[in-house]
CSV table of C-alpha atoms in Angstrom, one decimal:
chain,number,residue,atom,x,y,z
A,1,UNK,CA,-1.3,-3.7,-32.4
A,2,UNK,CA,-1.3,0.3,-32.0
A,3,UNK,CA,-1.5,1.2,-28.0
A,4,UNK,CA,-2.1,4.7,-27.6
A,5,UNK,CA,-0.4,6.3,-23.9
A,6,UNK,CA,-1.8,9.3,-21.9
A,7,UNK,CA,-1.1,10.7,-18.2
A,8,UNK,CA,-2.8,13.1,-16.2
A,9,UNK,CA,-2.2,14.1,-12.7
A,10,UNK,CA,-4.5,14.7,-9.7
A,11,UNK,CA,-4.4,16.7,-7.1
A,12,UNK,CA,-6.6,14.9,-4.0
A,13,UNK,CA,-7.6,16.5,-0.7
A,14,UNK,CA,-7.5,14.4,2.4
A,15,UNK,CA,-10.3,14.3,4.6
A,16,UNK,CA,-8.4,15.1,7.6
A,17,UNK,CA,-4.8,16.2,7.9
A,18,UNK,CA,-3.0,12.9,8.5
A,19,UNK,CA,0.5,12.9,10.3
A,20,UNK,CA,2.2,10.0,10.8
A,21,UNK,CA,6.2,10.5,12.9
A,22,UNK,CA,7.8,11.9,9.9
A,23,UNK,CA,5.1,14.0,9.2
A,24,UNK,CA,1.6,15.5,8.0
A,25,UNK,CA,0.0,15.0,4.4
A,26,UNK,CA,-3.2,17.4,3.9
A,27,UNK,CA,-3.1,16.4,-0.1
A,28,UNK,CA,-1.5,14.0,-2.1
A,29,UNK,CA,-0.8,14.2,-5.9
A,30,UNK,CA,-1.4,10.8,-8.2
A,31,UNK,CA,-0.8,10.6,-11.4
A,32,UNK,CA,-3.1,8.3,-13.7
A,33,UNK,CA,-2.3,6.4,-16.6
A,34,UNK,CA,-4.4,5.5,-19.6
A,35,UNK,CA,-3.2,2.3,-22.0
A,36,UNK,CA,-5.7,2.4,-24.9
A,37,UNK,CA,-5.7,-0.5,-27.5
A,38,UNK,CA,-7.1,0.2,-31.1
A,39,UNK,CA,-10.6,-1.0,-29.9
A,40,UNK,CA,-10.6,2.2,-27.2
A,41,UNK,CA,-10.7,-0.1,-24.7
A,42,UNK,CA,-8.7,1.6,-21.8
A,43,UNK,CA,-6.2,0.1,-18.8
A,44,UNK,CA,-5.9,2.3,-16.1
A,45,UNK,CA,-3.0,2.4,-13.7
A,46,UNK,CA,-2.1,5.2,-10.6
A,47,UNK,CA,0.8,6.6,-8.9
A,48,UNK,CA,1.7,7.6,-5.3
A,49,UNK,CA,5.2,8.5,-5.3
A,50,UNK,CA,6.6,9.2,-1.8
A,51,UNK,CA,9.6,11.5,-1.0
A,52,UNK,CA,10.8,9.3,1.2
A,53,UNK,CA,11.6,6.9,-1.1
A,54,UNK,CA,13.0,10.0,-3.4
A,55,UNK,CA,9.6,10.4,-5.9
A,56,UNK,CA,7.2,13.3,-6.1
A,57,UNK,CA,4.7,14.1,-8.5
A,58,UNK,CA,7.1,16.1,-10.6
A,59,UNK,CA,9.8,13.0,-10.7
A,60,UNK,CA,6.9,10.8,-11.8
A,61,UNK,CA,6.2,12.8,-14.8
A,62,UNK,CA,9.6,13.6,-15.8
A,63,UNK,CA,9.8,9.7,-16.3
A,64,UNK,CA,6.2,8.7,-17.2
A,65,UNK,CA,7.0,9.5,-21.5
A,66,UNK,CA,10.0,7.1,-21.1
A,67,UNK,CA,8.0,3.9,-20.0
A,68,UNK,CA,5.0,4.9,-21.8
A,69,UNK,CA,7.3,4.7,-25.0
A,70,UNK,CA,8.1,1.2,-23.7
A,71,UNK,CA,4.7,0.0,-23.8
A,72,UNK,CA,4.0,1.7,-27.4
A,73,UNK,CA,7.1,0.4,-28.9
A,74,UNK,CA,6.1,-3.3,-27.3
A,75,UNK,CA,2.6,-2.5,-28.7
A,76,UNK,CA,1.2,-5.9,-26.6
A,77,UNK,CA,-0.9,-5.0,-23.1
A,78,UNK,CA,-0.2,-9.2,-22.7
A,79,UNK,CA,3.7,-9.0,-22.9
A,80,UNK,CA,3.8,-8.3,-19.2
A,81,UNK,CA,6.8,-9.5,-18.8
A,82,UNK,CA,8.3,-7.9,-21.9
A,83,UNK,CA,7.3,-4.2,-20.5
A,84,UNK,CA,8.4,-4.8,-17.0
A,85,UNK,CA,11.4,-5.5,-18.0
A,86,UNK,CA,12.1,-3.2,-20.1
A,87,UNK,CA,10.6,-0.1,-18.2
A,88,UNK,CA,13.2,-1.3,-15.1
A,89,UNK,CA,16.1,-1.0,-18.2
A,90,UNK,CA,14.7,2.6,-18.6
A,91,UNK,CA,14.4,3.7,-15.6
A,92,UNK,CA,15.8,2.0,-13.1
A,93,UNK,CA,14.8,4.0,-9.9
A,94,UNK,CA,11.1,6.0,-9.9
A,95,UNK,CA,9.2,2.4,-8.6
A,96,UNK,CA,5.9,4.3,-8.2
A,97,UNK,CA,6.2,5.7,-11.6
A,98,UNK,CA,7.1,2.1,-13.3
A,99,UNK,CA,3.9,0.7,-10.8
A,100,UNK,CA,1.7,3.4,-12.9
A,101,UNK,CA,2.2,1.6,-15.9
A,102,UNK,CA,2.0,-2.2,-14.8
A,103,UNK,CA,-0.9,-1.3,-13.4
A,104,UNK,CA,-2.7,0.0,-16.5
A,105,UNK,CA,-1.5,-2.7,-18.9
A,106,UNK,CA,-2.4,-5.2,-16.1
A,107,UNK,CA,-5.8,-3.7,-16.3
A,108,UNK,CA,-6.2,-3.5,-19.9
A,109,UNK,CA,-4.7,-7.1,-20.4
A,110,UNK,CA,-7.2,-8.6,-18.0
A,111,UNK,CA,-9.9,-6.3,-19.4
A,112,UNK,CA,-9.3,-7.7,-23.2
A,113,UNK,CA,-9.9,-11.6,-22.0
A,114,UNK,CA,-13.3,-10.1,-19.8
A,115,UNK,CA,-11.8,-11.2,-16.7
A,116,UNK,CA,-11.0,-9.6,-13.2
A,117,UNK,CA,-7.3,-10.0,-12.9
A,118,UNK,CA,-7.6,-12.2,-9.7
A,119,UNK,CA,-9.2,-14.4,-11.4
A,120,UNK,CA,-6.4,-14.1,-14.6
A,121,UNK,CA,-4.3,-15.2,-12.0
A,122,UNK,CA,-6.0,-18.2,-10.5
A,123,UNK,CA,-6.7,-16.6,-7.6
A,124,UNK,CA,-9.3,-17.2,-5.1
A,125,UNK,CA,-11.6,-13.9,-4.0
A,126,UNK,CA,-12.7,-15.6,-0.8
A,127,UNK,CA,-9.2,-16.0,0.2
A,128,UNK,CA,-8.7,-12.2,1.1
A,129,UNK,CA,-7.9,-11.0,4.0
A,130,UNK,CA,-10.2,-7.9,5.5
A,131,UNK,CA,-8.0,-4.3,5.3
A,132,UNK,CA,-7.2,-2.1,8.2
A,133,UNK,CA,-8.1,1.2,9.3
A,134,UNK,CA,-5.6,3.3,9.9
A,135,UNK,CA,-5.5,5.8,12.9
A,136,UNK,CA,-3.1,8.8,12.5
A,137,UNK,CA,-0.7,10.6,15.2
A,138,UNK,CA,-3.5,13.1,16.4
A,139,UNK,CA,-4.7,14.3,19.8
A,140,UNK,CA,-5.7,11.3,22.3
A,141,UNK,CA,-8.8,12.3,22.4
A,142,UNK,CA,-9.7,12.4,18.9
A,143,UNK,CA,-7.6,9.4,18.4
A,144,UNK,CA,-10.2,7.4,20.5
A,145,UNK,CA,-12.7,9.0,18.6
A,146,UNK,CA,-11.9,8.1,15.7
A,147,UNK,CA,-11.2,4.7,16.6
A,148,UNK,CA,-14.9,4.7,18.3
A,149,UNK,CA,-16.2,5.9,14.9
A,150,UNK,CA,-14.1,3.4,13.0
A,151,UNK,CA,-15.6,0.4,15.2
A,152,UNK,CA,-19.0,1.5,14.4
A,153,UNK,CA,-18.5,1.6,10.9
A,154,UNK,CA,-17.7,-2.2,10.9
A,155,UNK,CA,-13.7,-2.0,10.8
A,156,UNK,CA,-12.2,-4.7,12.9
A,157,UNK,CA,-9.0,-4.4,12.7
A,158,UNK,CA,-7.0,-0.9,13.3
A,159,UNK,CA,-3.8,0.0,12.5
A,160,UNK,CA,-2.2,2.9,15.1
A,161,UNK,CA,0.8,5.0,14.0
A,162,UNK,CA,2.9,5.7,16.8
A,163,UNK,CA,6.0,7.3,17.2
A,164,UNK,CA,5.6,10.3,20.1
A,165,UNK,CA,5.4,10.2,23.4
A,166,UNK,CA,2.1,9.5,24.6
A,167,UNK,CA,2.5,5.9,22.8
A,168,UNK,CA,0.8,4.3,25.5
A,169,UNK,CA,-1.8,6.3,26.3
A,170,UNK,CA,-2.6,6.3,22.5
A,171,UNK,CA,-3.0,2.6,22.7
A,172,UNK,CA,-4.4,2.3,26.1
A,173,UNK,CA,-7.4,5.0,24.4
A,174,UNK,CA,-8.0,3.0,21.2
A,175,UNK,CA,-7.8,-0.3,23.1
A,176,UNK,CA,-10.9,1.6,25.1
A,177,UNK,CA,-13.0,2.7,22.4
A,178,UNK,CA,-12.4,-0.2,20.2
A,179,UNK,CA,-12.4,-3.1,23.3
A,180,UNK,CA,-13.1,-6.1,20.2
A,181,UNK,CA,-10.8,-4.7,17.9
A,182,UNK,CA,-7.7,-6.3,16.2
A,183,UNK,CA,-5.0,-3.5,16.8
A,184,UNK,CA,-1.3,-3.0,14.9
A,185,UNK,CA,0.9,-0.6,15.2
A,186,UNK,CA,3.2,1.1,13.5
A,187,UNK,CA,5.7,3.7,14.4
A,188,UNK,CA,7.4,4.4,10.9
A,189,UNK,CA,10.8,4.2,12.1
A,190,UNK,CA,10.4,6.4,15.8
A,191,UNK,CA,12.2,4.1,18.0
A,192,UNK,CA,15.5,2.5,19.0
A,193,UNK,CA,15.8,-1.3,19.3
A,194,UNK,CA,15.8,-1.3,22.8
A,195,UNK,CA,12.7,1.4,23.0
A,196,UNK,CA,11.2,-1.2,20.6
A,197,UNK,CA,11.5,-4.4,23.1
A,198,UNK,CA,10.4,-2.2,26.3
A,199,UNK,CA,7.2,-0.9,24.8
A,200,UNK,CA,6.5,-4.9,23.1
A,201,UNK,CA,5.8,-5.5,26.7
A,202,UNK,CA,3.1,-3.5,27.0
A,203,UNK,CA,1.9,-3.3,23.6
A,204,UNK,CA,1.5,-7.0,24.4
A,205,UNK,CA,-0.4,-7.1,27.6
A,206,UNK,CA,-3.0,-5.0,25.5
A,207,UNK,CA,-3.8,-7.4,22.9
A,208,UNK,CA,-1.7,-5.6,19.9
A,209,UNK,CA,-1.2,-8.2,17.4
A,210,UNK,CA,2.2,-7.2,15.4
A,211,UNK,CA,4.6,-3.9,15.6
A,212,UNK,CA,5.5,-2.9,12.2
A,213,UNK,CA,8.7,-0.8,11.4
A,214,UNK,CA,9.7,0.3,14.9
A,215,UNK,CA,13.6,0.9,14.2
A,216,UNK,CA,15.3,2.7,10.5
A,217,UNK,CA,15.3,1.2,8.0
A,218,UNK,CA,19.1,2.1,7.5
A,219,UNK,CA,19.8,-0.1,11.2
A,220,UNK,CA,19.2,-3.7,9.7
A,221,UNK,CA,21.0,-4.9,13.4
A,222,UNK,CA,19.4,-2.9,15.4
A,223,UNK,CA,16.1,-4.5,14.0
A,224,UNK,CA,17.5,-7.9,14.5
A,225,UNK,CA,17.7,-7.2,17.9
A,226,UNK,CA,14.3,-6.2,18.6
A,227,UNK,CA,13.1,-9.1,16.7
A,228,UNK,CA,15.1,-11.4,19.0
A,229,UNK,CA,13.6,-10.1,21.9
A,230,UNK,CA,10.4,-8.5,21.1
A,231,UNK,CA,6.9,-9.7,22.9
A,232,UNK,CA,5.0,-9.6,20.1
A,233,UNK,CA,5.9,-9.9,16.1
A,234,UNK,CA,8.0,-7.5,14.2
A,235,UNK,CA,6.5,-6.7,10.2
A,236,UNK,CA,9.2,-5.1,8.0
A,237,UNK,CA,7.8,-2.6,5.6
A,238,UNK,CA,10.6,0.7,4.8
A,239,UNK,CA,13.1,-1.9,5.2
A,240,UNK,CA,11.7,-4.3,2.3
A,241,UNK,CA,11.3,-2.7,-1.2
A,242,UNK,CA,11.5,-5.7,-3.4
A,243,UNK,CA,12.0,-9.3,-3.8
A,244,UNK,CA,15.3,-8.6,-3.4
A,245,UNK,CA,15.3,-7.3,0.0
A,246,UNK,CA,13.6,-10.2,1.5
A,247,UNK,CA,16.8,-12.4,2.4
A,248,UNK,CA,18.2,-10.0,4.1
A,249,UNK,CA,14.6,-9.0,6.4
A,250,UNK,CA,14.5,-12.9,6.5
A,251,UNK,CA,16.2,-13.3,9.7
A,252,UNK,CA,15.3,-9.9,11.4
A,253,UNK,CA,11.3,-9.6,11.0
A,254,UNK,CA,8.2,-12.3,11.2
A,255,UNK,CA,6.4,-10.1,8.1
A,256,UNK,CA,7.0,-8.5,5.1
A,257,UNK,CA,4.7,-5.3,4.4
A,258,UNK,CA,5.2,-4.7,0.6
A,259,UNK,CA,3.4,-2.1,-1.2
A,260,UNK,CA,2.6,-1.9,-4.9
A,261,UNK,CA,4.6,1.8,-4.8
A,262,UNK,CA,7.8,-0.1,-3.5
A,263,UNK,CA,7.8,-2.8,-5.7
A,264,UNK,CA,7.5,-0.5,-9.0
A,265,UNK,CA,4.9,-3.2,-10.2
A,266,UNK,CA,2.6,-6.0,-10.0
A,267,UNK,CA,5.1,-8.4,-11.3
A,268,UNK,CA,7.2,-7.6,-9.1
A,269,UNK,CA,4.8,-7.4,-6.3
A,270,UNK,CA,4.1,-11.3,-7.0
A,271,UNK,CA,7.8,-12.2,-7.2
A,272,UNK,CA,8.3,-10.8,-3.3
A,273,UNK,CA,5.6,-12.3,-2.1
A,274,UNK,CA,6.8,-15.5,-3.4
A,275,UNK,CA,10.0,-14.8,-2.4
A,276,UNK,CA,8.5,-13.7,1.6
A,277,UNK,CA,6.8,-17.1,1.5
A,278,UNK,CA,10.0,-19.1,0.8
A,279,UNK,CA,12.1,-17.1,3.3
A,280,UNK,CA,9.1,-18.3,6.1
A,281,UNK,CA,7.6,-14.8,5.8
A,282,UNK,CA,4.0,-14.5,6.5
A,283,UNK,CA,3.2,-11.0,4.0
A,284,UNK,CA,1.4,-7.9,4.2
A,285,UNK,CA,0.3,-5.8,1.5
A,286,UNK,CA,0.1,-1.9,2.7
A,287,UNK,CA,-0.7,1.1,0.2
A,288,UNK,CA,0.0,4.8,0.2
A,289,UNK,CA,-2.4,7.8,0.5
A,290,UNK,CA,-3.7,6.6,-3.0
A,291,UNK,CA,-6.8,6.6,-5.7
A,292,UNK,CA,-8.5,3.8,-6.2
A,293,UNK,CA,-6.9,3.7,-9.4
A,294,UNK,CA,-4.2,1.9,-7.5
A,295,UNK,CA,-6.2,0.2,-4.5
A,296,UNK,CA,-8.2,-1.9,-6.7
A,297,UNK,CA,-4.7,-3.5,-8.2
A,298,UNK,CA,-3.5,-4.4,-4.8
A,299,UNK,CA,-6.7,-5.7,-3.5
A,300,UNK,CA,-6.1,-8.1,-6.9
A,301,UNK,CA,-3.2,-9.8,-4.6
A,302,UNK,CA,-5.4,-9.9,-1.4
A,303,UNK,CA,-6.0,-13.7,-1.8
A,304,UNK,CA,-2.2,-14.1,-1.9
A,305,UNK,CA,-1.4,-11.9,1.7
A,306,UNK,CA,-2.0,-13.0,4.7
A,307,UNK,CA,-2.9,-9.4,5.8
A,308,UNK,CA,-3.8,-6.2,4.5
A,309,UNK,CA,-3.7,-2.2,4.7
A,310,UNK,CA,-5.7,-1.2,1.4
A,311,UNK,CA,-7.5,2.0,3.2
A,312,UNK,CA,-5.3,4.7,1.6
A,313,UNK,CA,-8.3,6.1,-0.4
A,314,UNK,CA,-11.1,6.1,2.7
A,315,UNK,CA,-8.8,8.8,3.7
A,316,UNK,CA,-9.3,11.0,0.8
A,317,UNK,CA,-11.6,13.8,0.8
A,318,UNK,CA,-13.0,12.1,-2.7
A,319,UNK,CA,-11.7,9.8,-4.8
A,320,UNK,CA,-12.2,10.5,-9.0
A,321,UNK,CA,-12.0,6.8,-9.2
A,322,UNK,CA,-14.0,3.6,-7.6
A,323,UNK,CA,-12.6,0.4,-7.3
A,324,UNK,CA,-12.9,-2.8,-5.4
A,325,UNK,CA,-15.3,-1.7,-2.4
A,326,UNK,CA,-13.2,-2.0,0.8
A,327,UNK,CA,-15.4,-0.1,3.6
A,328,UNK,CA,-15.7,-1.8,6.6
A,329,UNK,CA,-12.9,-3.9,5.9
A,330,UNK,CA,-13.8,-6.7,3.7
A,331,UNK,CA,-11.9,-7.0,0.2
A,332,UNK,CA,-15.2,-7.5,-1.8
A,333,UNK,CA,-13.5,-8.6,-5.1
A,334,UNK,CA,-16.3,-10.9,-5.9
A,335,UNK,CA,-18.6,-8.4,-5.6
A,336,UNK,CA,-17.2,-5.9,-7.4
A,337,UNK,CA,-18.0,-7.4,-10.9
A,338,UNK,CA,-15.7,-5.6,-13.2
A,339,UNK,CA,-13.2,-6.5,-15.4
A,340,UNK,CA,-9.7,-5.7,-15.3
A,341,UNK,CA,-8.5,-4.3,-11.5
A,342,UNK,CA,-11.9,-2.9,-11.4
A,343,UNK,CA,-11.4,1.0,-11.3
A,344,UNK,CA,-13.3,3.4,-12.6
A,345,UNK,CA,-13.5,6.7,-13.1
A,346,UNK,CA,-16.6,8.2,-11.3
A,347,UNK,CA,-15.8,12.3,-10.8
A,348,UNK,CA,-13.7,14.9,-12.2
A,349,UNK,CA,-11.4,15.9,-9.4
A,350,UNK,CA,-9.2,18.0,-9.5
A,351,UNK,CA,-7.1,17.8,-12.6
A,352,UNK,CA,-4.0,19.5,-12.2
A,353,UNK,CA,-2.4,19.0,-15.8
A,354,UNK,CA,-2.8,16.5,-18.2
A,355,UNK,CA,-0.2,14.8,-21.3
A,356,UNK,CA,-0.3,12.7,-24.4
């Protein structure tokens, strides 16, 4: 079999300016990859490299020819396993990059038995959890506006990134607007273990269901100690990458928030959520500022989480690509009626280069 490879990156605007405590994103750059078999029938895959975890859209592309040669060499979208593993030999770091790929020969595997690839996988679509909406460091006001806006539009559960100091009143204003929502929190890092157990208390006598990352990642005591003593639960996400992180996040957090980006695939993906569940884990599956491209792959795993955070493209400007239909915050896999991870491509964008 002859599997032809090509890449092209996008440049996406975000609808808002969207700053979370390390920072502000007003664009993001993904890069989409096409697996074409000798029918022309196409996988598609997307990646969201973040420079926190040392990727950018340039590092993505310097890599991309590398693993695409893997999957043309293999010449089999169904030897999953067979690519994965040989794309990690490659290129060992560049996770996002290596997602790209497993994502498109996913697709295109899944797509050649007419299948969604939930359903490849046994998976049931009435299992999945409904996604967050997330809510952005921003001024209170507007924070509880856009909480107010989010309630309206059916979300039910919102996820608050925290990390400055009006951390309370933020909550306190959300908790206001949106009185019958689910609320999470997340504060990327921002606080010290002991800042971490003081503001549980609070966070808890407002109904927030679960802090996730409070402390570094590179202080694995200092989050054991907040998870011995926090009021409410602690989800790990910058301190779990892979299935090989989760022994040692066993014993300091109650969740592990993976994302498709961090993992470097969907094989991998799987293999830490089994791994969460036999450490006792309950899992999350969170996202990036990303395309549907990717969405649609993690919603695939919904019926495996036991919560999600699949809104990274409600806050683009536009998204080139639709996927499984996530406003409101049901994961309508069912629904969506496509093969494959569902994604299509529905508007141009805007391309900023393109590569065979």
């Amino acid at each position: 079999m002859t599997l032809d490879t090509s890449v092209e990156r996008l440049s996406l605007a975000l609808e808002e300016p969207f700053t979370i405590s390390r920072g502000t994103q007003t664009h993001v750059e993904n890069a989409i990859v096409h697996v074409t078999d000798e029918g022309g029938m196409t996988g598609v895959g997307c990646a969201a490299p973040s420079r926190h975890y040392g990727e950018t859209a340039d590092t993505v592309a310097a890599v991309l020819p590398e693993l695409l040669a893997v999957v043309e060499e293999v010449g089999d979208p169904h030897a999953l396993h067979e690519i994965e593993s040989r794309m990690a030999a490659v290129v060992s770091d560049n996770p996002a990059a290596r997602c790209a790929v497993s994502i498109a020969v996913h697709d295109l595997a899944a797509k050649r038995l007419g299948v969604p690839l939930y359903r490849l996988w046994g998976l049931d679509p009435e299992d999945a959890p409904e996604t967050s909406f997330t809510i952005g460091i921003d001024a209170t006001d507007r924070i509880r506006e856009k909480a107010a806006d989010a309630a309206d539009a059916g979300y039910s559960v919102l996820k608050i990134k925290l990390g400055t100091d009006r951390d309370r009143e933020v909550v306190e204003a959300v908790r206001d607007a949106a009185p019958e929502a689910t609320i999470r929190v997340d504060a990327n890092e921002a606080w010290t273990p002991r800042e971490t157990i003081e503001k549980s208390g609070w966070l808890a006598d407002l109904g927030v269901e679960f802090i996730e990352q409070p402390v570094p990642a590179e202080n694995p005591d200092g989050l054991r100690f907040a998870y011995e003593r926090s009021a409410l639960p602690i989800a790990a996400d910058e301190s779990c990458l892979t299935a090989a992180d989760i022994p040692a996040i066993a014993d300091r957090c109650d969740i592990a928030n993976l994302k498709l980006m961090k993992t470097g695939g969907l094989l991998e993906a799987r293999r830490a959520i089994a791994a969460a569940r036999a450490h006792g884990l309950e899992v999350m599956l969170g996202c990036m500022v990303e395309s549907n491209a990717a969405i649609a792959a993690g919603a695939q795993l919904a019926p495996l989480l036991d919560y999600a955070d699949l809104d990274g493209s409600l806050l683009l400007e536009s998204d080139p690509y639709t996927g499984v239909d996530v406003t409101g915050g049901p994961l309508r896999l069912a629904e969506t009626d496509r093969a494959g991870t569902g994604a299509v491509r529905e508007s141009p964008g805007e391309t900023v280069s393109d590569a065979e």
